[in-house]
């Protein structure tokens, strides 16, 4: 059984990015917007900040209070959209229910939408137009690439149907000529589908939803889920699958670090695109 080491791979990709960025004169800037005081978000934002520091990318944090007016946040995003120094903008989710999440996200200019969540970015993805792909699906595709996991003609079963993870993954897997099945909370008898999977991707957020009785021998499993219990992190997949599957992403240390690495990659790609760069030498001309 092979552990798909997202932590190690993300470190390698961050090193490569750092080297690439070193040859550019300007430093890319990522702007992160938070609203309220979500404890998990604090950890995620801190991880993103640390990752930016590791590669030498600038990180700006704009904090809003739960009592703030939506217009105030929208106004800030519009300013950031116009600011040529800002290359990527993300809204850290979840945000308090009183806010219109979609309205706020869709204020982000698609050229700076490094989470790939605006309707414009997702429409482009759906239509095979070059765009910024959401970081988690992009990170999973990088794992497939690095470990030479060929998706062509494989049956990929995805559990979950979110815009953040599962729907973009569905598109990406189709692009690689997989046959893709998507399951969700209303799917009857999940195991009928999971047992057919050559590659099983679970993005639900329910501790140990999948166990060894639900997967076929030799299956490759990507565990996206994160649940917190007594300050520990658990995935959606019970570690007992190790006796059955051929490859598995651990939690923590699998998909999570890849997501952060892809956020940096998206920000750098956005920066290059905004500056019209096709080659390193061209960006070095920029003042
Ligand atoms: P989400 O929007 O909450 O979606 C969860 C999905 O799971 C929904 O489509 C839901 O179905 C489905 N679901 C819920 N209970 C189910 C069940 N018993 N059987 C089958 N499907 C079920 O979540 P998300 O944003 O996609 O994230 C999913 C998980 O991944 C969360 O734990 C999140 O924390 C984690 N995550 C991890 C990373 C990372 O970097 N590792 C990144 C993003 C997210 P319905 O649509 O029918 O409700």
Tab-separated table of C-alpha atoms and ligand atoms in Angstrom:
chain	number	residue	atom	x	y	z
A	1	UNK	CA	0.000	0.000	0.000
A	2	UNK	CA	1.397	3.354	-1.036
A	3	UNK	CA	0.786	6.468	1.033
A	4	UNK	CA	0.242	9.396	-1.305
A	5	UNK	CA	2.408	11.930	0.470
A	6	UNK	CA	0.759	15.285	-0.127
A	7	UNK	CA	2.926	16.932	2.506
A	8	UNK	CA	6.159	15.903	0.803
A	9	UNK	CA	4.869	16.712	-2.670
A	10	UNK	CA	3.597	20.126	-1.569
A	11	UNK	CA	7.039	20.918	-0.071
A	12	UNK	CA	8.649	20.008	-3.389
A	13	UNK	CA	6.181	22.149	-5.355
A	14	UNK	CA	6.656	25.089	-2.977
A	15	UNK	CA	10.444	24.820	-3.422
A	16	UNK	CA	10.016	24.866	-7.187
A	17	UNK	CA	7.694	27.853	-6.937
A	18	UNK	CA	10.128	29.686	-4.675
A	19	UNK	CA	12.941	29.169	-7.192
A	20	UNK	CA	10.737	30.348	-10.048
A	21	UNK	CA	9.590	33.391	-8.076
A	22	UNK	CA	13.149	34.299	-7.112
A	23	UNK	CA	13.898	35.164	-10.697
A	24	UNK	CA	11.109	37.768	-10.757
A	25	UNK	CA	11.584	41.306	-9.532
A	26	UNK	CA	8.119	41.951	-8.129
A	27	UNK	CA	6.631	39.962	-5.272
A	28	UNK	CA	3.137	38.557	-5.866
A	29	UNK	CA	0.547	39.564	-3.266
A	30	UNK	CA	-2.291	37.434	-1.946
A	31	UNK	CA	-5.153	39.212	-0.144
A	32	UNK	CA	-7.226	37.144	2.273
A	33	UNK	CA	-10.569	38.361	3.594
A	34	UNK	CA	-12.040	36.939	6.783
A	35	UNK	CA	-15.373	37.734	8.380
A	36	UNK	CA	-16.079	36.878	12.003
A	37	UNK	CA	-14.143	34.563	14.273
A	38	UNK	CA	-14.256	30.988	13.012
A	39	UNK	CA	-11.651	28.924	14.886
A	40	UNK	CA	-10.928	26.515	12.021
A	41	UNK	CA	-10.579	29.478	9.635
A	42	UNK	CA	-7.951	30.999	11.907
A	43	UNK	CA	-5.848	27.839	11.523
A	44	UNK	CA	-6.340	27.726	7.738
A	45	UNK	CA	-5.519	31.422	7.296
A	46	UNK	CA	-2.430	31.030	9.432
A	47	UNK	CA	-1.306	28.044	7.331
A	48	UNK	CA	-1.766	30.120	4.185
A	49	UNK	CA	0.205	33.001	5.684
A	50	UNK	CA	3.027	30.646	6.688
A	51	UNK	CA	3.092	29.098	3.223
A	52	UNK	CA	3.289	32.545	1.601
A	53	UNK	CA	6.223	33.422	3.861
A	54	UNK	CA	7.968	30.145	2.979
A	55	UNK	CA	8.003	30.961	-0.734
A	56	UNK	CA	8.461	34.728	-0.390
A	57	UNK	CA	4.962	35.778	-1.409
A	58	UNK	CA	3.295	38.743	0.317
A	59	UNK	CA	0.197	38.078	2.356
A	60	UNK	CA	-2.363	40.725	3.302
A	61	UNK	CA	-5.111	39.924	5.763
A	62	UNK	CA	-8.301	42.021	5.776
A	63	UNK	CA	-10.396	41.247	8.849
A	64	UNK	CA	-14.086	42.096	9.036
A	65	UNK	CA	-16.364	41.706	12.020
A	66	UNK	CA	-19.630	39.808	12.020
A	67	UNK	CA	-21.345	43.155	12.769
A	68	UNK	CA	-19.851	44.814	9.681
A	69	UNK	CA	-22.105	45.670	6.759
A	70	UNK	CA	-21.850	43.566	3.593
A	71	UNK	CA	-21.357	46.788	1.564
A	72	UNK	CA	-18.166	47.504	3.489
A	73	UNK	CA	-16.700	44.130	2.458
A	74	UNK	CA	-17.849	44.519	-1.152
A	75	UNK	CA	-16.267	47.991	-1.269
A	76	UNK	CA	-12.942	46.586	-0.049
A	77	UNK	CA	-13.005	43.808	-2.658
A	78	UNK	CA	-13.687	46.357	-5.406
A	79	UNK	CA	-10.675	48.364	-4.212
A	80	UNK	CA	-8.521	45.233	-4.221
A	81	UNK	CA	-9.773	44.374	-7.727
A	82	UNK	CA	-8.540	47.749	-8.960
A	83	UNK	CA	-5.232	47.653	-7.075
A	84	UNK	CA	-2.576	46.530	-9.565
A	85	UNK	CA	-0.324	45.345	-6.759
A	86	UNK	CA	-2.828	42.746	-5.580
A	87	UNK	CA	-2.659	39.523	-7.590
A	88	UNK	CA	-4.969	37.119	-5.768
A	89	UNK	CA	-8.021	37.593	-3.558
A	90	UNK	CA	-9.786	34.960	-1.476
A	91	UNK	CA	-12.716	35.012	0.901
A	92	UNK	CA	-12.008	32.514	3.683
A	93	UNK	CA	-15.076	30.288	4.126
A	94	UNK	CA	-17.287	29.705	6.007
A	95	UNK	CA	-18.616	33.181	6.726
A	96	UNK	CA	-21.521	34.042	9.059
A	97	UNK	CA	-24.946	33.182	7.605
A	98	UNK	CA	-26.172	36.766	7.537
A	99	UNK	CA	-23.870	37.515	4.578
A	100	UNK	CA	-24.609	36.630	0.957
A	101	UNK	CA	-21.611	34.389	0.293
A	102	UNK	CA	-22.223	34.218	-3.468
A	103	UNK	CA	-22.602	37.982	-3.840
A	104	UNK	CA	-19.330	38.597	-2.003
A	105	UNK	CA	-17.414	35.898	-3.906
A	106	UNK	CA	-18.703	37.112	-7.245
A	107	UNK	CA	-17.423	40.607	-6.546
A	108	UNK	CA	-13.884	39.209	-6.875
A	109	UNK	CA	-12.446	39.908	-10.319
A	110	UNK	CA	-12.061	36.532	-12.044
A	111	UNK	CA	-8.436	37.328	-12.953
A	112	UNK	CA	-7.689	37.477	-9.188
A	113	UNK	CA	-10.056	34.672	-8.170
A	114	UNK	CA	-7.340	32.300	-6.952
A	115	UNK	CA	-9.873	30.031	-5.224
A	116	UNK	CA	-11.649	29.628	-8.596
A	117	UNK	CA	-15.055	30.133	-7.025
A	118	UNK	CA	-16.665	32.934	-9.027
A	119	UNK	CA	-19.376	32.075	-11.527
A	120	UNK	CA	-17.068	33.334	-14.286
A	121	UNK	CA	-14.183	31.051	-13.250
A	122	UNK	CA	-16.479	28.049	-12.818
A	123	UNK	CA	-18.220	28.736	-16.143
A	124	UNK	CA	-14.853	28.822	-17.871
A	125	UNK	CA	-13.817	25.582	-16.173
A	126	UNK	CA	-17.040	23.926	-17.318
A	127	UNK	CA	-16.397	25.130	-20.871
A	128	UNK	CA	-12.729	24.119	-21.012
A	129	UNK	CA	-11.580	27.732	-21.161
A	130	UNK	CA	-8.262	28.502	-19.456
A	131	UNK	CA	-8.993	29.672	-15.903
A	132	UNK	CA	-7.915	29.450	-12.264
A	133	UNK	CA	-8.999	26.030	-10.983
A	134	UNK	CA	-10.090	25.637	-7.330
A	135	UNK	CA	-7.102	24.688	-5.194
A	136	UNK	CA	-8.250	21.341	-3.730
A	137	UNK	CA	-9.224	19.715	-7.056
A	138	UNK	CA	-6.070	21.156	-8.615
A	139	UNK	CA	-3.987	19.653	-5.774
A	140	UNK	CA	-5.616	16.245	-6.228
A	141	UNK	CA	-4.879	16.332	-9.970
A	142	UNK	CA	-1.243	17.147	-9.091
A	143	UNK	CA	-1.140	14.052	-6.852
A	144	UNK	CA	-2.403	11.936	-9.765
A	145	UNK	CA	0.232	13.481	-12.035
A	146	UNK	CA	3.126	13.022	-9.623
A	147	UNK	CA	2.271	9.413	-8.766
A	148	UNK	CA	1.582	8.662	-12.456
A	149	UNK	CA	-2.002	7.619	-11.777
A	150	UNK	CA	-3.632	7.462	-15.187
A	151	UNK	CA	-7.340	8.239	-15.051
A	152	UNK	CA	-8.188	7.202	-18.586
A	153	UNK	CA	-10.991	4.601	-18.649
A	154	UNK	CA	-10.934	4.351	-14.845
A	155	UNK	CA	-14.130	4.525	-12.835
A	156	UNK	CA	-13.742	7.521	-10.507
A	157	UNK	CA	-16.373	7.761	-7.783
A	158	UNK	CA	-16.634	11.143	-6.047
A	159	UNK	CA	-18.593	11.502	-2.815
A	160	UNK	CA	-19.811	15.073	-2.418
A	161	UNK	CA	-21.120	17.657	-4.870
A	162	UNK	CA	-19.762	21.007	-3.660
A	163	UNK	CA	-18.667	23.846	-5.950
A	164	UNK	CA	-15.448	24.107	-3.969
A	165	UNK	CA	-14.228	20.541	-4.365
A	166	UNK	CA	-16.399	17.926	-6.005
A	167	UNK	CA	-17.924	19.585	-9.066
A	168	UNK	CA	-14.594	20.982	-10.326
A	169	UNK	CA	-13.050	17.551	-9.657
A	170	UNK	CA	-15.747	15.939	-11.735
A	171	UNK	CA	-14.821	18.200	-14.677
A	172	UNK	CA	-11.089	17.615	-14.226
A	173	UNK	CA	-11.512	13.828	-14.093
A	174	UNK	CA	-13.708	13.887	-17.211
A	175	UNK	CA	-10.982	15.856	-18.995
A	176	UNK	CA	-8.656	12.945	-18.211
A	177	UNK	CA	-11.140	10.525	-19.795
A	178	UNK	CA	-12.295	8.885	-16.598
A	179	UNK	CA	-15.846	7.626	-16.170
A	180	UNK	CA	-17.138	9.603	-13.225
A	181	UNK	CA	-19.921	8.865	-10.743
A	182	UNK	CA	-20.951	11.521	-8.216
A	183	UNK	CA	-22.670	10.549	-4.946
A	184	UNK	CA	-24.160	12.782	-2.218
A	185	UNK	CA	-26.275	12.715	0.918
A	186	UNK	CA	-29.347	11.486	-0.944
A	187	UNK	CA	-27.533	8.600	-2.643
A	188	UNK	CA	-29.096	5.309	-1.543
A	189	UNK	CA	-26.604	2.663	-0.408
A	190	UNK	CA	-23.338	4.443	-0.987
A	191	UNK	CA	-21.390	1.179	-0.957
A	192	UNK	CA	-22.980	0.041	-4.241
A	193	UNK	CA	-20.996	2.848	-5.871
A	194	UNK	CA	-17.887	2.926	-3.702
A	195	UNK	CA	-17.280	-0.798	-4.324
A	196	UNK	CA	-17.131	-0.109	-8.070
A	197	UNK	CA	-14.521	2.626	-7.785
A	198	UNK	CA	-11.049	2.239	-9.253
A	199	UNK	CA	-10.404	5.636	-7.717
A	200	UNK	CA	-12.528	6.826	-4.803
A	201	UNK	CA	-12.495	10.513	-3.818
A	202	UNK	CA	-14.330	11.326	-0.609
A	203	UNK	CA	-15.151	14.983	0.177
A	204	UNK	CA	-17.868	14.964	2.809
A	205	UNK	CA	-16.609	15.912	6.287
A	206	UNK	CA	-17.910	12.872	8.211
A	207	UNK	CA	-15.330	10.967	10.223
A	208	UNK	CA	-14.725	7.459	8.860
A	209	UNK	CA	-17.769	7.476	6.552
A	210	UNK	CA	-15.926	4.957	4.365
A	211	UNK	CA	-14.400	1.742	5.701
A	212	UNK	CA	-12.714	-1.321	4.251
A	213	UNK	CA	-15.989	-3.174	3.623
A	214	UNK	CA	-17.004	-0.437	1.168
A	215	UNK	CA	-14.054	-0.493	-1.232
A	216	UNK	CA	-12.731	-2.958	-3.750
A	217	UNK	CA	-9.284	-4.505	-3.576
A	218	UNK	CA	-6.586	-2.351	-5.160
A	219	UNK	CA	-8.679	0.801	-5.142
A	220	UNK	CA	-6.931	4.210	-4.946
A	221	UNK	CA	-8.435	6.448	-2.263
A	222	UNK	CA	-8.236	10.228	-1.966
A	223	UNK	CA	-9.515	11.424	1.395
A	224	UNK	CA	-10.448	15.117	1.277
A	225	UNK	CA	-12.594	15.267	4.406
A	226	UNK	CA	-11.612	17.033	7.584
A	227	UNK	CA	-13.428	16.586	10.896
A	228	UNK	CA	-12.159	17.879	14.194
A	229	UNK	CA	-12.679	15.974	17.419
A	230	UNK	CA	-10.844	16.692	20.699
A	231	UNK	CA	-8.327	18.858	18.847
A	232	UNK	CA	-7.509	15.948	16.503
A	233	UNK	CA	-8.147	15.861	12.773
A	234	UNK	CA	-9.893	12.929	11.091
A	235	UNK	CA	-10.591	12.123	7.468
A	236	UNK	CA	-13.695	10.643	5.859
A	237	UNK	CA	-11.935	7.304	5.424
A	238	UNK	CA	-11.272	4.764	8.155
A	239	UNK	CA	-7.552	3.818	8.194
A	240	UNK	CA	-8.663	0.136	8.109
A	241	UNK	CA	-8.941	0.539	4.288
A	242	UNK	CA	-5.147	0.217	4.242
A	243	UNK	CA	-5.511	-3.580	4.136
A	244	UNK	CA	-7.574	-3.351	0.933
A	245	UNK	CA	-6.608	-0.289	-1.105
A	246	UNK	CA	-3.441	0.169	-3.176
A	247	UNK	CA	-2.897	3.888	-2.497
A	248	UNK	CA	-4.233	6.324	0.068
A	249	UNK	CA	-3.852	9.993	0.995
A	250	UNK	CA	-3.376	10.378	4.755
A	251	UNK	CA	-5.266	12.882	6.915
A	252	UNK	CA	-3.506	15.057	7.892
A	253	UNK	CA	-0.668	15.255	5.374
A	254	UNK	CA	-2.483	14.377	2.151
A	255	UNK	CA	-4.828	16.713	0.307
A	256	UNK	CA	-4.633	19.606	2.832
A	257	UNK	CA	-1.036	20.705	2.169
A	258	UNK	CA	-1.604	20.305	-1.586
A	259	UNK	CA	-4.530	22.732	-1.384
A	260	UNK	CA	-2.302	25.395	0.183
A	261	UNK	CA	0.473	24.789	-2.354
A	262	UNK	CA	-2.040	25.217	-5.189
A	263	UNK	CA	-3.246	28.510	-3.710
A	264	UNK	CA	0.315	29.801	-4.011
A	265	UNK	CA	0.578	28.407	-7.532
A	266	UNK	CA	-2.707	30.019	-8.564
A	267	UNK	CA	-1.617	33.367	-7.105
A	268	UNK	CA	1.662	33.219	-8.995
A	269	UNK	CA	-0.074	32.159	-12.209
A	270	UNK	CA	-2.573	35.009	-11.791
A	271	UNK	CA	0.332	37.414	-11.254
A	272	UNK	CA	2.050	36.253	-14.424
A	273	UNK	CA	-1.134	36.512	-16.433
A	274	UNK	CA	-1.968	39.978	-15.075
A	275	UNK	CA	1.503	41.099	-16.094
A	276	UNK	CA	1.217	39.564	-19.544
A	277	UNK	CA	4.201	37.313	-18.913
A	278	UNK	CA	5.016	34.482	-21.193
A	279	UNK	CA	8.574	34.043	-20.079
A	280	UNK	CA	10.656	34.915	-17.050
A	281	UNK	CA	12.773	37.399	-18.984
A	282	UNK	CA	9.629	39.338	-19.870
A	283	UNK	CA	8.541	39.821	-16.276
A	284	UNK	CA	11.995	41.037	-15.337
A	285	UNK	CA	11.340	44.033	-17.570
A	286	UNK	CA	8.461	45.098	-15.299
A	287	UNK	CA	9.426	47.927	-12.908
B	1	LIG	P1	-19.658	20.587	1.608
B	1	LIG	O1	-19.961	21.732	0.727
B	1	LIG	O2	-20.192	20.577	2.995
B	1	LIG	O3	-20.146	19.263	0.872
B	1	LIG	C1	-20.252	18.046	1.506
B	1	LIG	C2	-20.871	17.068	0.549
B	1	LIG	O4	-20.980	15.822	1.202
B	1	LIG	C3	-22.282	17.470	0.096
B	1	LIG	O5	-22.367	17.357	-1.302
B	1	LIG	C4	-23.190	16.445	0.808
B	1	LIG	O6	-24.316	16.069	0.044
B	1	LIG	C5	-22.262	15.255	0.926
B	1	LIG	N1	-22.651	14.390	2.020
B	1	LIG	C6	-22.970	14.720	3.287
B	1	LIG	N2	-23.281	13.624	4.002
B	1	LIG	C7	-23.156	12.574	3.166
B	1	LIG	C8	-23.339	11.183	3.308
B	1	LIG	N3	-23.698	10.648	4.470
B	1	LIG	N4	-23.138	10.407	2.233
B	1	LIG	C9	-22.758	10.926	1.055
B	1	LIG	N5	-22.550	12.248	0.851
B	1	LIG	C10	-22.759	13.050	1.909
B	1	LIG	O7	-18.133	20.356	1.774
B	1	LIG	P2	-16.817	20.632	0.851
B	1	LIG	O8	-16.538	22.074	0.888
B	1	LIG	O9	-16.881	19.939	-0.445
B	1	LIG	O10	-15.773	19.875	1.765
B	1	LIG	C11	-15.914	18.503	2.056
B	1	LIG	C12	-14.943	18.098	3.131
B	1	LIG	O11	-13.631	18.336	2.685
B	1	LIG	C13	-15.059	18.894	4.437
B	1	LIG	O12	-14.701	18.060	5.508
B	1	LIG	C14	-14.013	19.979	4.302
B	1	LIG	O13	-13.538	20.434	5.557
B	1	LIG	C15	-12.958	19.217	3.565
B	1	LIG	N6	-12.077	20.051	2.752
B	1	LIG	C16	-10.768	19.756	2.842
B	1	LIG	C17	-9.880	20.465	2.079
B	1	LIG	C18	-8.450	20.116	2.163
B	1	LIG	O14	-7.640	20.896	1.704
B	1	LIG	N7	-8.114	18.949	2.701
B	1	LIG	C19	-10.324	21.478	1.246
B	1	LIG	C20	-11.671	21.736	1.144
B	1	LIG	C21	-12.547	20.999	1.912
B	1	LIG	P3	-25.528	17.094	-0.276
B	1	LIG	O15	-25.032	17.933	-1.399
B	1	LIG	O16	-26.643	16.202	-0.642
B	1	LIG	O17	-25.757	17.878	0.976
